[in-house]
Coordinates of C-alpha atoms in Angstrom, one line a residue:
Chain A
M196 CA 15.8 24.6 -7.0
A197 CA 15.2 25.1 -3.3
L198 CA 11.7 25.8 -1.8
E199 CA 10.8 29.2 -0.7
K200 CA 10.9 29.3 3.1
Q201 CA 7.2 30.0 3.5
E202 CA 6.2 27.1 1.2
W203 CA 8.7 24.8 2.9
L204 CA 7.2 25.7 6.3
A205 CA 3.7 25.2 5.1
L206 CA 4.5 21.8 3.7
E207 CA 6.3 20.8 7.0
K208 CA 3.2 21.9 8.9
K209 CA 1.0 19.8 6.6
A210 CA 3.3 16.8 6.9
Y211 CA 3.2 17.2 10.7
E212 CA -0.6 17.3 10.8
L213 CA -0.8 14.3 8.5
R214 CA 1.6 12.3 10.7
K215 CA -0.6 13.0 13.6
L216 CA -3.7 12.0 11.6
C217 CA -1.9 8.8 10.5
L218 CA -1.2 7.9 14.2
Q219 CA -4.8 8.7 15.0
T220 CA -5.9 6.3 12.2
V221 CA -3.8 3.5 13.7
V222 CA -5.7 4.1 17.0
W223 CA -9.1 4.1 15.2
A224 CA -8.1 1.0 13.2
G225 CA -6.6 -0.8 16.2
S226 CA -3.3 -1.4 14.4
G227 CA -1.6 -0.5 11.2
H228 CA 1.5 -0.4 8.9
F229 CA 2.7 2.9 10.5
G230 CA 6.4 2.4 9.9
G231 CA 6.2 2.3 6.1
G232 CA 3.5 4.9 6.3
M233 CA 5.5 7.4 8.1
S234 CA 8.6 6.9 5.9
V235 CA 6.6 7.9 2.9
M236 CA 4.5 10.7 4.5
D237 CA 6.7 13.5 3.3
L238 CA 6.3 12.3 -0.3
L239 CA 2.5 12.0 0.1
T240 CA 2.4 15.5 1.5
V241 CA 4.3 17.2 -1.3
M242 CA 2.4 15.1 -3.9
Y243 CA -1.1 16.1 -2.7
H244 CA -0.2 19.7 -1.6
K245 CA 2.3 20.8 -4.2
Y246 CA 2.7 18.7 -7.3
L247 CA -0.4 16.7 -8.4
N248 CA -2.7 18.5 -10.8
I249 CA -6.0 17.1 -9.5
K250 CA -9.5 18.3 -8.8
V251 CA -11.1 17.2 -5.5
D252 CA -14.5 18.0 -6.9
E253 CA -13.8 16.0 -10.0
P254 CA -11.8 13.0 -8.9
Q255 CA -12.0 11.2 -12.2
W256 CA -11.0 14.2 -14.3
E257 CA -9.3 12.6 -17.3
D258 CA -6.5 15.1 -17.5
R259 CA -5.5 14.7 -13.9
D260 CA -2.0 13.7 -12.8
R261 CA -2.0 10.1 -11.4
F262 CA -0.3 8.9 -8.3
I263 CA 0.1 5.1 -7.8
L264 CA 1.1 3.9 -4.4
S265 CA 2.6 0.6 -5.3
K266 CA 3.5 -0.1 -1.7
G267 CA -0.2 -0.3 -1.0
H268 CA 0.3 -1.2 2.7
A269 CA 1.1 2.4 3.3
A270 CA -2.6 3.0 3.0
I271 CA -2.5 3.9 6.7
A272 CA -0.7 7.1 5.6
Y273 CA -2.4 7.4 2.2
A274 CA -6.0 7.3 3.5
P275 CA -5.5 10.1 5.9
V276 CA -3.9 12.2 3.1
L277 CA -6.9 11.5 0.8
C278 CA -9.4 12.3 3.6
D279 CA -7.7 15.4 4.7
K280 CA -7.6 16.6 1.1
G281 CA -11.4 16.2 0.9
F282 CA -11.7 13.2 -1.4
N283 CA -13.3 11.2 1.4
S284 CA -14.7 12.1 4.8
I285 CA -12.8 11.9 8.1
E286 CA -15.8 9.8 9.3
M287 CA -14.8 7.2 6.7
L288 CA -11.3 7.3 8.0
K289 CA -12.6 6.4 11.4
T290 CA -13.7 3.0 9.9
F291 CA -10.3 2.2 8.5
N292 CA -9.7 -1.6 8.8
L293 CA -13.1 -2.2 10.4
S294 CA -15.6 -4.7 9.3
G295 CA -17.9 -3.4 6.5
S296 CA -15.6 -0.4 5.9
K297 CA -14.9 0.9 2.4
M298 CA -11.3 1.4 3.6
G299 CA -9.4 -1.8 4.1
M300 CA -5.7 -2.2 4.9
H301 CA -5.0 -1.8 1.2
L302 CA -7.1 0.7 -0.7
D303 CA -9.6 -0.3 -3.4
S304 CA -9.8 2.3 -6.2
N305 CA -13.4 1.4 -6.8
K306 CA -14.3 2.2 -3.2
V307 CA -12.0 5.0 -2.0
V308 CA -12.2 8.2 -4.0
G309 CA -8.9 9.6 -5.3
V310 CA -7.1 6.3 -5.5
D311 CA -5.7 5.7 -9.0
A312 CA -4.9 2.0 -8.6
S313 CA -5.9 -0.8 -6.2
T314 CA -2.6 -2.0 -4.8
G315 CA -1.5 -4.2 -2.0
S316 CA -0.1 -7.1 -3.9
L317 CA 3.5 -5.8 -4.3
G318 CA 5.2 -5.3 -7.6
H319 CA 2.2 -4.2 -9.6
G320 CA 2.5 -0.4 -9.5
P321 CA 5.3 0.2 -12.0
S322 CA 3.6 -1.6 -14.9
I323 CA 0.3 0.1 -14.2
A324 CA 2.1 3.4 -14.1
A325 CA 3.8 2.5 -17.4
G326 CA 0.5 1.8 -19.0
T327 CA -1.0 5.0 -17.6
A328 CA 1.9 7.0 -19.0
L329 CA 1.7 5.2 -22.4
A330 CA -2.0 6.0 -22.5
A331 CA -1.2 9.7 -22.1
R332 CA 1.1 9.5 -25.1
I333 CA -1.5 7.6 -27.2
L334 CA -4.3 9.9 -26.2
G335 CA -2.2 13.0 -26.6
K336 CA -2.5 14.1 -23.0
D337 CA -0.1 16.0 -20.8
Y338 CA -0.8 14.5 -17.4
L339 CA 2.1 13.0 -15.4
T340 CA 2.1 9.6 -13.7
Y341 CA 3.9 9.1 -10.4
V342 CA 4.5 5.8 -8.8
C343 CA 6.0 4.9 -5.5
T344 CA 7.4 1.5 -4.6
G345 CA 8.9 0.3 -1.4
D346 CA 12.5 -0.9 -1.3
G347 CA 11.9 -4.4 -0.1
E348 CA 9.1 -4.5 -2.7
L349 CA 11.8 -4.4 -5.4
G350 CA 12.4 -8.1 -4.8
E351 CA 9.3 -8.7 -7.0
G352 CA 10.7 -9.2 -10.5
S353 CA 7.5 -7.7 -12.0
N354 CA 8.7 -4.2 -11.0
W355 CA 11.7 -4.6 -13.2
E356 CA 9.5 -5.6 -16.2
G357 CA 7.7 -2.3 -15.7
F358 CA 10.9 -0.4 -15.4
M359 CA 12.1 -1.9 -18.7
T360 CA 8.9 -0.7 -20.4
M361 CA 9.3 2.8 -19.0
N362 CA 12.8 3.0 -20.4
H363 CA 12.0 1.3 -23.7
Y364 CA 9.1 3.7 -24.4
E365 CA 11.0 6.7 -23.0
L366 CA 8.3 7.4 -20.5
S367 CA 9.8 10.5 -18.9
N368 CA 6.2 11.4 -18.2
C369 CA 6.3 8.7 -15.6
I370 CA 8.3 9.4 -12.4
V371 CA 9.3 6.6 -10.1
F372 CA 9.9 7.0 -6.3
V373 CA 11.5 4.3 -4.2
D374 CA 10.9 4.6 -0.5
R375 CA 14.3 3.4 0.6
N376 CA 13.6 2.9 4.3
H377 CA 16.0 0.0 4.5
C378 CA 13.5 -2.3 6.2
M379 CA 11.2 -5.1 5.4
I380 CA 9.0 -7.3 7.6
D381 CA 11.7 -9.8 8.5
G382 CA 14.5 -7.3 9.0
P383 CA 16.9 -4.9 7.3
T384 CA 16.8 -5.2 3.6
E385 CA 20.5 -5.9 3.2
Q386 CA 20.1 -8.8 5.6
V387 CA 16.9 -10.3 4.1
M388 CA 17.7 -9.7 0.4
K389 CA 20.5 -7.3 -0.7
L390 CA 19.3 -4.4 -2.8
E391 CA 22.6 -2.4 -3.1
P392 CA 23.9 -1.0 -5.3
L393 CA 20.4 0.1 -5.9
A394 CA 21.0 3.4 -7.7
D395 CA 23.3 1.5 -10.1
K396 CA 20.5 -0.9 -10.8
F397 CA 18.2 1.8 -11.9
T398 CA 20.9 3.5 -13.9
A399 CA 21.6 0.2 -15.6
F400 CA 17.9 -0.1 -16.4
G401 CA 18.2 3.2 -18.2
F402 CA 16.9 5.6 -15.6
N403 CA 18.0 9.1 -14.7
T404 CA 18.6 8.2 -11.1
L405 CA 18.5 10.7 -8.2
V406 CA 19.2 9.9 -4.6
V407 CA 17.8 12.3 -2.0
D408 CA 16.9 12.4 1.7
G409 CA 13.2 11.4 1.4
N410 CA 12.4 12.8 4.7
N411 CA 13.8 16.3 3.8
I412 CA 11.0 18.0 2.1
N413 CA 13.2 20.7 0.5
E414 CA 15.6 18.1 -1.0
L415 CA 12.7 15.9 -2.1
C416 CA 11.0 18.8 -3.9
G417 CA 14.3 19.7 -5.6
A418 CA 14.5 16.2 -7.1
I419 CA 10.8 16.2 -8.1
D420 CA 11.3 19.6 -9.8
E421 CA 14.1 18.1 -11.9
A422 CA 12.1 15.1 -12.8
V423 CA 9.1 17.2 -13.8
E424 CA 11.3 19.4 -15.9
R425 CA 12.7 16.4 -17.7
S426 CA 9.2 15.1 -18.3
K427 CA 8.7 17.9 -20.8
V428 CA 10.9 16.1 -23.3
K429 CA 10.3 12.5 -24.4
Q430 CA 13.4 10.7 -23.0
N431 CA 14.4 8.2 -20.4
P432 CA 12.4 8.3 -17.2
T433 CA 13.6 9.5 -13.8
C434 CA 13.8 7.4 -10.6
I435 CA 14.1 9.2 -7.3
I436 CA 15.4 7.0 -4.6
M437 CA 14.2 8.5 -1.4
D438 CA 16.6 7.6 1.4
T439 CA 14.1 7.5 4.3
K440 CA 13.7 6.2 7.8
K441 CA 11.1 3.7 8.7
A442 CA 8.6 5.3 11.1
A443 CA 10.1 8.7 10.2
G444 CA 9.1 11.3 12.8
I445 CA 8.6 8.9 15.6
K446 CA 12.1 9.2 17.0
S447 CA 12.1 6.2 19.3
M448 CA 11.0 3.9 16.4
E449 CA 12.9 5.5 13.5
G450 CA 14.8 2.9 11.5
N451 CA 13.3 0.0 13.4
Y452 CA 11.9 -2.6 11.1
L453 CA 9.6 -3.8 13.9
S454 CA 7.5 -0.7 13.2
H455 CA 6.3 -2.3 10.0
Y456 CA 3.0 -3.2 11.5
G457 CA 1.7 -2.8 15.0
A458 CA -0.6 -1.4 17.6
F459 CA 0.0 0.8 20.6
D460 CA -1.6 1.7 23.9
D461 CA -2.7 5.2 25.0
E462 CA 0.5 5.9 26.8
T463 CA 2.6 5.0 23.8
Y464 CA 0.3 6.9 21.5
A465 CA 0.8 10.0 23.7
K466 CA 4.6 9.4 23.6
Y467 CA 4.6 9.1 19.8
L468 CA 2.6 12.3 19.5
E469 CA 5.2 14.1 21.6
E470 CA 8.0 12.7 19.4
I471 CA 6.3 13.8 16.3
E472 CA 5.9 17.3 17.8
E473 CA 9.5 17.4 18.7
D474 CA 10.5 16.2 15.2
Y475 CA 8.3 19.0 13.7
K476 CA 10.1 21.6 15.8
E477 CA 13.4 20.4 14.6
R478 CA 12.2 20.4 11.0
C479 CA 11.0 24.0 11.4
A480 CA 14.3 25.1 12.9
R481 CA 16.1 23.5 10.0
C482 CA 13.8 25.3 7.6
E483 CA 14.4 28.6 9.3
K484 CA 18.2 28.0 9.1
E485 CA 18.4 26.7 5.6
G486 CA 15.4 28.2 3.9
K487 CA 15.5 31.2 1.7
Chain B
M289 CA -13.0 -45.3 -36.4
A290 CA -16.6 -45.5 -35.5
G291 CA -17.5 -41.9 -36.2
G292 CA -15.8 -41.7 -39.6
F293 CA -14.6 -38.3 -38.7
V294 CA -11.7 -36.7 -40.4
Y295 CA -9.3 -34.3 -38.7
N296 CA -5.9 -34.2 -40.2
A297 CA -3.1 -31.8 -40.3
V298 CA -3.3 -31.2 -44.1
D299 CA -6.2 -28.8 -44.1
Q300 CA -5.3 -27.0 -40.9
T301 CA -3.6 -24.0 -42.4
S302 CA -6.8 -22.6 -44.0
L303 CA -8.7 -22.7 -40.8
S304 CA -7.0 -20.3 -38.4
T305 CA -9.2 -18.8 -35.7
A306 CA -6.4 -16.6 -34.5
E307 CA -6.1 -15.0 -38.0
I308 CA -9.8 -14.2 -37.9
Y309 CA -9.2 -12.6 -34.4
G310 CA -6.5 -10.5 -36.0
K311 CA -8.8 -9.4 -38.8
A312 CA -11.6 -8.6 -36.3
L313 CA -9.3 -6.6 -34.1
A314 CA -7.9 -4.7 -37.2
D315 CA -11.5 -3.7 -38.1
I316 CA -12.1 -2.4 -34.6
I317 CA -8.8 -0.6 -34.2
V318 CA -9.2 1.5 -37.4
R319 CA -12.6 2.6 -36.2
D320 CA -11.7 3.5 -32.6
P321 CA -8.6 5.5 -31.7
K322 CA -9.0 4.3 -28.1
V323 CA -8.3 0.7 -28.9
V324 CA -4.8 -0.6 -28.4
A325 CA -3.3 -4.1 -29.0
I326 CA -0.8 -5.3 -26.4
T327 CA 1.4 -8.3 -26.7
A328 CA 4.4 -9.9 -25.0
D329 CA 6.6 -10.8 -28.0
L330 CA 3.8 -12.8 -29.6
A331 CA 2.5 -10.4 -32.2
K332 CA 3.2 -12.9 -34.9
S333 CA 2.1 -16.0 -33.1
T334 CA -1.1 -14.5 -32.0
K335 CA -1.8 -13.2 -35.5
L336 CA -1.7 -9.5 -35.0
G337 CA -0.3 -9.0 -38.5
D338 CA -3.4 -7.3 -39.8
V339 CA -3.4 -4.9 -36.9
L340 CA 0.2 -4.1 -37.4
K341 CA -0.6 -3.3 -41.0
V342 CA -3.4 -0.9 -40.3
C343 CA -2.2 0.7 -37.1
P344 CA 1.3 -0.1 -36.0
E345 CA 1.5 2.8 -33.6
R346 CA -1.2 1.2 -31.5
V347 CA 0.4 -2.2 -31.1
I348 CA 2.4 -2.1 -27.9
N349 CA 5.0 -4.9 -27.4
V350 CA 6.3 -5.2 -23.9
G351 CA 8.7 -8.0 -24.7
I352 CA 8.6 -11.3 -22.9
A353 CA 6.9 -10.0 -19.8
E354 CA 3.3 -11.1 -19.2
Q355 CA 3.0 -9.6 -15.8
D356 CA 4.0 -6.3 -17.3
M357 CA 1.6 -6.7 -20.1
F358 CA -1.4 -7.0 -17.8
G359 CA -0.3 -4.1 -15.6
V360 CA 0.3 -1.9 -18.6
A361 CA -3.1 -2.9 -19.9
A362 CA -4.8 -2.1 -16.6
G363 CA -3.1 1.3 -16.5
M364 CA -4.2 2.1 -20.0
A365 CA -7.7 0.9 -19.3
K366 CA -8.0 3.1 -16.3
A367 CA -7.0 6.0 -18.5
G368 CA -9.8 5.4 -21.0
I369 CA -8.1 3.0 -23.5
I370 CA -9.6 -0.4 -24.5
P371 CA -6.6 -2.7 -24.5
F372 CA -6.7 -6.0 -26.3
I373 CA -4.1 -8.3 -24.8
S374 CA -2.9 -11.2 -26.9
G375 CA -0.9 -14.1 -25.5
F376 CA -0.7 -17.8 -25.0
S377 CA -3.4 -19.0 -22.5
A378 CA -0.8 -20.9 -20.5
F379 CA 0.8 -17.6 -19.7
T380 CA -2.2 -15.2 -19.6
S381 CA -3.8 -17.4 -17.1
M382 CA -0.9 -18.5 -15.0
R383 CA 2.3 -16.4 -15.4
A384 CA 0.3 -13.2 -14.9
C385 CA -2.4 -14.7 -12.7
D386 CA -2.0 -12.2 -9.9
Q387 CA -2.1 -9.2 -12.3
L388 CA -5.2 -10.7 -14.1
H389 CA -6.9 -11.1 -10.7
T390 CA -5.9 -7.8 -9.1
D391 CA -5.1 -5.3 -11.9
I392 CA -7.8 -6.4 -14.3
C393 CA -10.6 -8.1 -12.4
Y394 CA -10.4 -6.5 -9.0
Q395 CA -10.2 -3.1 -10.6
N396 CA -12.9 -4.2 -13.1
V397 CA -11.2 -2.4 -16.0
N398 CA -12.3 -2.6 -19.6
A399 CA -9.5 -4.9 -20.8
K400 CA -9.9 -7.8 -23.2
I401 CA -7.7 -10.8 -23.1
I402 CA -7.4 -13.0 -26.2
A403 CA -5.8 -16.2 -25.0
T404 CA -4.5 -18.3 -27.9
H405 CA -2.9 -21.8 -28.0
S406 CA -5.5 -23.0 -25.4
G407 CA -6.2 -26.5 -24.3
T408 CA -3.8 -28.9 -26.0
S409 CA -4.0 -27.1 -29.3
F410 CA -0.2 -26.5 -29.1
G411 CA 0.0 -30.2 -28.3
Q412 CA 3.5 -30.8 -29.5
A413 CA 4.9 -28.1 -27.3
G414 CA 4.2 -30.1 -24.2
S415 CA 2.6 -29.2 -20.9
T416 CA 4.6 -25.9 -20.5
H417 CA 2.5 -24.6 -23.4
H418 CA -0.8 -26.6 -22.8
A419 CA -3.5 -24.7 -21.1
I420 CA -5.8 -27.2 -19.4
T421 CA -6.3 -25.3 -16.2
D422 CA -7.1 -21.9 -17.6
L423 CA -10.9 -22.1 -17.4
A424 CA -10.7 -23.2 -13.8
I425 CA -8.4 -20.3 -12.9
V426 CA -10.1 -17.6 -14.9
R427 CA -13.7 -18.7 -14.2
A428 CA -13.1 -18.1 -10.5
M429 CA -12.3 -14.5 -10.9
P430 CA -15.1 -12.0 -10.1
N431 CA -16.1 -9.5 -12.9
M432 CA -14.7 -11.8 -15.6
T433 CA -16.7 -12.8 -18.7
L434 CA -15.2 -16.0 -20.2
I435 CA -15.9 -17.1 -23.7
V436 CA -14.6 -20.2 -25.6
P437 CA -15.5 -19.8 -29.3
A438 CA -16.0 -22.9 -31.3
D439 CA -14.6 -21.6 -34.6
G440 CA -13.4 -18.5 -36.4
Y441 CA -16.8 -17.0 -37.0
E442 CA -17.6 -17.3 -33.3
T443 CA -14.2 -15.8 -32.5
A444 CA -15.1 -12.7 -34.5
N445 CA -18.5 -12.5 -32.7
A446 CA -16.8 -12.9 -29.4
V447 CA -14.2 -10.2 -30.1
N448 CA -17.0 -7.8 -31.3
A449 CA -19.0 -8.6 -28.2
A450 CA -16.0 -7.9 -26.0
Y451 CA -15.5 -4.6 -27.6
D452 CA -19.2 -3.6 -27.3
N453 CA -19.5 -4.5 -23.6
F454 CA -17.7 -2.9 -20.7
G455 CA -15.5 -5.1 -18.4
P456 CA -12.9 -7.8 -18.4
Y457 CA -13.3 -10.4 -21.1
Y458 CA -11.2 -13.6 -21.6
I459 CA -11.6 -15.2 -25.0
R460 CA -10.0 -18.6 -25.1
I461 CA -9.1 -19.6 -28.6
N462 CA -6.8 -22.3 -30.1
R463 CA -3.6 -22.3 -31.9
G464 CA -5.7 -21.5 -34.9
F465 CA -6.6 -24.8 -36.6
D466 CA -10.2 -25.3 -35.5
R467 CA -12.7 -26.9 -37.8
V468 CA -15.3 -24.5 -39.2
L469 CA -18.6 -25.0 -37.5
Y470 CA -20.7 -22.2 -38.8
E471 CA -21.3 -20.9 -42.3
N472 CA -21.1 -17.3 -41.4
M473 CA -21.3 -15.0 -38.4
D474 CA -25.1 -14.6 -38.5
Y475 CA -26.3 -17.5 -36.3
G476 CA -27.5 -15.4 -33.3
F477 CA -24.4 -15.2 -31.1
E478 CA -25.2 -13.7 -27.8
V479 CA -23.0 -13.6 -24.7
G480 CA -24.3 -16.0 -22.0
K481 CA -26.6 -17.8 -24.4
A482 CA -25.8 -21.3 -25.6
V483 CA -26.3 -22.1 -29.2
T484 CA -28.3 -25.2 -30.1
I485 CA -26.3 -26.9 -32.8
K486 CA -28.6 -29.9 -33.0
E487 CA -32.0 -30.6 -31.4
G488 CA -32.4 -33.9 -29.5
T489 CA -34.5 -35.4 -26.7
D490 CA -32.5 -38.5 -25.6
I491 CA -29.3 -36.9 -24.2
T492 CA -27.6 -33.5 -24.3
V493 CA -23.9 -33.0 -25.1
I494 CA -22.7 -29.6 -23.9
A495 CA -19.4 -28.7 -25.4
C496 CA -17.2 -25.7 -25.9
G497 CA -14.3 -24.7 -28.2
S498 CA -12.9 -27.3 -30.6
C499 CA -15.1 -30.0 -28.9
V500 CA -18.3 -28.5 -30.4
F501 CA -17.5 -29.7 -33.9
Q502 CA -16.6 -33.1 -32.5
A503 CA -19.9 -33.2 -30.6
K504 CA -21.8 -32.3 -33.8
Q505 CA -20.2 -35.1 -35.7
A506 CA -20.8 -37.6 -33.0
A507 CA -24.5 -36.6 -32.7
E508 CA -25.0 -36.9 -36.5
F509 CA -23.3 -40.3 -36.5
L510 CA -25.4 -41.6 -33.5
E511 CA -28.6 -40.5 -35.2
N512 CA -27.8 -42.5 -38.3
S513 CA -26.3 -45.6 -36.6
D514 CA -28.1 -45.8 -33.2
G515 CA -31.2 -43.8 -33.9
L516 CA -30.4 -41.5 -31.0
K517 CA -31.6 -38.0 -30.8
V518 CA -28.6 -36.2 -29.3
R519 CA -29.0 -32.5 -28.4
V520 CA -25.8 -30.6 -28.9
L521 CA -25.3 -27.3 -27.1
N522 CA -22.4 -25.0 -27.9
M523 CA -21.8 -23.4 -24.5
H524 CA -19.4 -20.7 -25.8
T525 CA -19.8 -18.6 -22.7
I526 CA -18.5 -20.4 -19.7
K527 CA -19.3 -17.4 -17.5
P528 CA -22.0 -16.2 -17.1
I529 CA -23.2 -19.6 -18.0
D530 CA -26.6 -20.2 -19.6
R531 CA -28.5 -21.7 -16.7
E532 CA -31.7 -21.8 -18.6
A533 CA -30.3 -24.0 -21.4
I534 CA -28.7 -26.4 -18.9
M535 CA -31.9 -26.8 -16.8
K536 CA -33.9 -27.2 -20.0
A537 CA -31.6 -30.0 -21.0
V538 CA -31.9 -31.6 -17.6
S539 CA -35.7 -31.5 -17.8
E540 CA -36.1 -32.6 -21.4
T541 CA -33.2 -35.1 -21.8
R542 CA -32.2 -36.2 -18.3
R543 CA -28.8 -37.1 -19.5
I544 CA -25.9 -34.6 -19.9
I545 CA -22.4 -35.1 -21.1
T546 CA -19.9 -32.2 -21.1
V547 CA -16.9 -32.1 -23.4
E548 CA -14.0 -29.8 -23.2
D549 CA -10.3 -29.6 -24.0
H550 CA -9.5 -28.8 -20.4
S551 CA -9.1 -30.6 -17.1
V552 CA -12.3 -32.1 -15.7
I553 CA -11.5 -30.1 -12.6
G554 CA -13.0 -26.6 -12.7
G555 CA -13.8 -26.1 -16.3
L556 CA -17.0 -26.3 -18.4
G557 CA -18.1 -29.6 -16.9
S558 CA -17.8 -28.2 -13.4
A559 CA -19.6 -25.1 -14.4
V560 CA -22.5 -27.1 -15.8
A561 CA -22.5 -29.4 -12.8
E562 CA -22.8 -26.5 -10.4
V563 CA -26.0 -25.4 -12.2
V564 CA -27.4 -28.9 -12.3
V565 CA -26.7 -29.5 -8.6
D566 CA -28.2 -26.1 -7.7
G567 CA -31.2 -26.9 -9.8
G568 CA -32.1 -29.7 -7.5
K569 CA -33.1 -32.2 -10.1
A570 CA -30.8 -35.2 -10.7
C571 CA -29.8 -36.4 -14.1
A572 CA -27.2 -38.8 -15.5
F573 CA -24.0 -36.8 -15.8
K574 CA -20.6 -37.4 -17.4
M575 CA -17.7 -35.1 -17.9
L576 CA -15.3 -35.6 -20.7
G577 CA -12.0 -33.7 -20.5
H578 CA -8.5 -34.2 -19.4
P579 CA -8.2 -36.4 -16.3
D580 CA -6.2 -35.1 -13.4
R581 CA -2.9 -35.4 -15.0
F582 CA -0.7 -33.5 -17.4
A583 CA -1.6 -34.1 -21.1
P584 CA 0.5 -36.2 -23.4
I585 CA 2.6 -34.6 -26.2
G586 CA 1.3 -34.8 -29.7
L587 CA -0.9 -33.3 -32.4
H588 CA -4.0 -31.7 -31.1
E589 CA -6.3 -34.2 -32.8
D590 CA -4.2 -37.1 -31.5
I591 CA -4.3 -35.8 -27.9
M592 CA -8.1 -35.2 -28.2
A593 CA -8.5 -38.8 -29.4
E594 CA -6.4 -40.2 -26.6
V595 CA -8.2 -38.3 -24.0
G596 CA -11.6 -39.1 -25.5
I597 CA -12.8 -35.7 -26.3
D598 CA -13.1 -36.3 -30.0
A599 CA -16.2 -37.6 -31.9
N600 CA -15.2 -41.2 -31.1
G601 CA -14.9 -40.5 -27.4
I602 CA -18.2 -38.7 -27.3
I603 CA -19.9 -41.5 -29.2
N604 CA -18.6 -44.0 -26.7
A605 CA -19.7 -41.8 -23.7
V606 CA -23.2 -41.3 -25.1
R607 CA -23.7 -45.1 -25.6
E608 CA -22.4 -45.7 -22.0
V609 CA -24.7 -43.1 -20.5
M610 CA -27.7 -44.2 -22.6
K611 CA -27.4 -47.7 -21.0
K612 CA -28.2 -46.2 -17.5
D613 CA -31.7 -46.8 -16.3
F614 CA -33.7 -44.2 -14.3
E615 CA -36.3 -44.8 -11.6
E616 CA -39.7 -43.7 -12.7
D617 CA -40.8 -40.3 -11.4
D618 CA -44.3 -39.4 -12.3
N619 CA -44.0 -35.9 -10.8
W620 CA -40.9 -35.0 -12.9
D621 CA -42.5 -32.6 -15.2
D622 CA -44.5 -30.9 -12.4
E623 CA -41.4 -29.8 -10.6
F624 CA -40.2 -27.4 -13.2

């Protein structure tokens, strides 16, 4: 199910604004995990501006959908999304990473409003998500639980324990995303620790597995729509492997594992902003061409 | 044996603390639809049989996956459920240590951990299944309340207290064969407050778990044979620890021995020592527990005897400490 052109354009605009805010946050913070933040920014955008059933004025609403960012280091992208949404102030975002701030490099769910789980230690999100989804069943609630892991993160065996639980208890109300940006700190994933055939792994673990371009909002939404539709019946869960680019949107850094963490000077910042603008224009052109 | 104490395998089967835990949880789970039992393929071993009988739909088995068990519990707790996790303490404290630290304690969720087979109570299983570092590990985690019940009645009290109070609780019980210390549950159990098992003015033995019964036996023996007035404190709550009871013991008896089925590094003895040092008043101090090495294999009572944390070991330690002389200090009482 393709997006309506107007909605697609609106989501692209929001993703563009959030990318800029993410870069701005790196500047305020002095440095940040911008590579893995940018790769997952399209997902964060559609989650918080299309899919999640949440209330900004009632963040602990017990029937809300949950989103668990297992790759907690992408907080440099997640915090801007939560602040832009209104859960926290932009003033707070300006303190990201700074001494005494409520916003550290990995977000604390007891300090930052809107965060459903304190992550940062990798491999924890899937089990927490499985528990959250199981709780919905036990309590008779309809909320959905979304969890996003990194790809390098999948080296942590605990993820696979969580995936087994999701499959065993038929937690179709839990939707898994993998940010497959092909990079980890020490290099490309296939050089550091092979992940392929990744889709086959999830299928073998019982998942309905979808592979999409995770930096194509229209494609991504199509997969999420399918997963949401499947959630209405108790059955095996869906995993959406999002084929993405590290530092997506910053053309000169796209796909470069060295963008995992870093700082940049004013000149580079200006250059990156121009590249994001250029990327946005290309995305809009694609939307005009392909959208309906 | 000097203490004349009896601790044999014959009468163990009727003394299971874990079974009492199962009954206590079964009582709670039928009353509260938000309570869930979670286990990692140890429903039988951790005595969840009664819970399974009354409420099988709220017993979640995650298979042999302790990390998953804690993550699932944290997710449930965040959604409003009160999960009771049951597992062997060796695994709840170590295999899932990061999850216990981050998912449970850092997030400060309302999850309860019932850690069975603690200390060397699963002695024959060897060091893979002994838990003699769990108190040190768990005690260091912020937000955690840590209780080591001395028998089945105290286990039931601890489980009820964990249910009644918000926050992470770690209740460390044995394989299930503790001696019965109390006659019933009504002896005034309160989280964070030591129970005086026996009054005394010569020396204080501070014990937890299975060592409390041994301390009581030792104290009774020493009173009859040596004429010593040994105070025995059941320090069931390791954290938050009862500072008042410890400093009172320092002041009134000036000699303290701690006894635990745990390493002497980081457990009850360390927790008591921290209070004493912070209190600024010296006293004779001896820690009984596992020395800095892996425990031998054997029956629980045999290991306790070898390590010296049984009644005999306590008797010997008391006699040794009582031989120590103190310098006169006329101002002693004024300083408190």
